Each structure stands twice: as C-alpha cells, then as structure tokens.
Short mmCIF file of C-alpha atoms in Angstrom, two decimals:
data_model
loop_
_atom_site.label_atom_id
_atom_site.label_comp_id
_atom_site.label_asym_id
_atom_site.label_seq_id
_atom_site.Cartn_x
_atom_site.Cartn_y
_atom_site.Cartn_z
CA MET J 17 16.75 -34.64 25.98
CA LEU J 18 14.33 -31.73 25.49
CA SER J 19 10.81 -31.95 26.11
CA PRO J 20 7.87 -31.00 23.27
CA ASN J 21 7.12 -28.29 25.94
CA MET J 22 10.33 -26.77 26.12
CA LEU J 23 10.71 -26.95 22.38
CA GLN J 24 7.11 -25.33 21.80
CA GLN J 25 8.35 -22.65 24.52
CA SER J 26 11.68 -21.63 22.11
CA LYS J 27 9.98 -21.62 18.84
CA MET J 28 7.57 -19.04 20.74
CA ASN J 29 10.27 -17.12 21.85
CA THR J 30 12.32 -17.15 18.72
CA GLU J 31 8.86 -16.34 17.04
CA LEU J 32 8.63 -13.14 18.93
CA ILE J 33 12.32 -11.80 18.67
CA VAL J 34 12.17 -12.29 14.78
CA GLY J 35 8.56 -10.27 15.02
CA GLU J 36 10.08 -7.44 17.00
CA THR J 37 13.09 -7.24 15.09
CA GLN J 38 11.62 -7.07 11.91
CA PRO J 39 13.58 -3.46 10.03
CA TYR J 40 10.02 -2.81 8.15
CA PRO J 41 6.26 -3.07 8.86
CA GLY J 42 4.08 -5.86 8.26
CA ARG J 43 1.24 -5.62 5.90
CA ALA J 44 -1.10 -6.10 9.01
CA GLU J 45 0.54 -3.60 10.56
CA LYS J 46 0.63 -0.71 7.42
CA LYS J 47 -3.11 -1.90 7.42
CA ALA J 48 -3.66 -0.94 10.58
CA LEU J 49 -1.98 2.34 10.29
CA LYS J 50 -3.98 3.54 7.49
CA ARG J 51 -7.30 2.46 9.05
CA ALA J 52 -5.93 4.74 12.32
CA GLU J 53 -4.80 7.91 10.43
CA LYS J 54 -8.16 7.55 8.37
CA ALA J 55 -10.22 7.25 11.30
CA GLU J 56 -8.15 10.36 13.08
CA ARG J 57 -9.05 12.07 9.69
CA GLU J 58 -12.69 11.19 9.87
CA PHE J 59 -12.79 12.33 13.66
CA ARG J 60 -11.02 15.96 13.15
CA ILE J 61 -13.78 16.35 10.46
CA SER J 62 -16.98 15.38 12.65
CA LYS J 63 -15.69 17.74 15.28
CA GLY J 64 -14.87 20.67 12.76
CA TYR J 65 -11.00 21.07 13.68
CA GLU J 66 -9.06 22.59 10.71
CA LYS J 67 -7.05 20.69 8.88
CA GLU J 68 -3.35 20.42 9.23
CA ARG J 69 -1.86 23.74 8.95
CA PHE J 70 1.70 23.42 9.65
CA TRP J 71 2.57 22.89 5.50
CA ILE J 72 -0.42 26.06 5.00
CA ARG J 73 1.94 28.30 7.37
CA LEU J 74 5.12 26.76 5.83
CA TRP J 75 4.15 27.82 2.41
CA ARG J 76 3.13 31.27 3.46
CA LYS J 77 6.32 31.90 4.82
CA ILE J 78 8.63 30.64 2.38
CA LYS J 79 5.96 32.37 -0.97
CA GLY J 80 6.51 35.91 0.84
#
C-alpha cells in the first residue's frame, strides 16, 4: 500500500511537471516580466542610455 509520504511526493512531482509544461505563461509570470521590463527601462533612463535604436534605424533605411 502507498504511504502518505509517497502520495505527497507523487503529487508534488505531478504539479512540477504540469507547471513546467504549460504552453503559456501564467498571470504571475506575466506580471514579473512586466515588472522586469519596467525596471530595465528605468535603469536605462537613469544611466542616460539612448532608446532602442533598431526600429529607428530600420525606419530610416526603409524611408530612404
């Protein structure tokens, strides 16, 4: 017969596998990513770095 300890371990393993294989980010992960992007933007502004220039350069090349 299965012991409660073994059942708990199998439940934790199942939750871990399901958590790792979700095809989409969860609400908490999205929130953390937004916070990280905001922090990086604020850091770049505080250090005086220029904005992302890739799209600006690409637009100028296309424009002529």
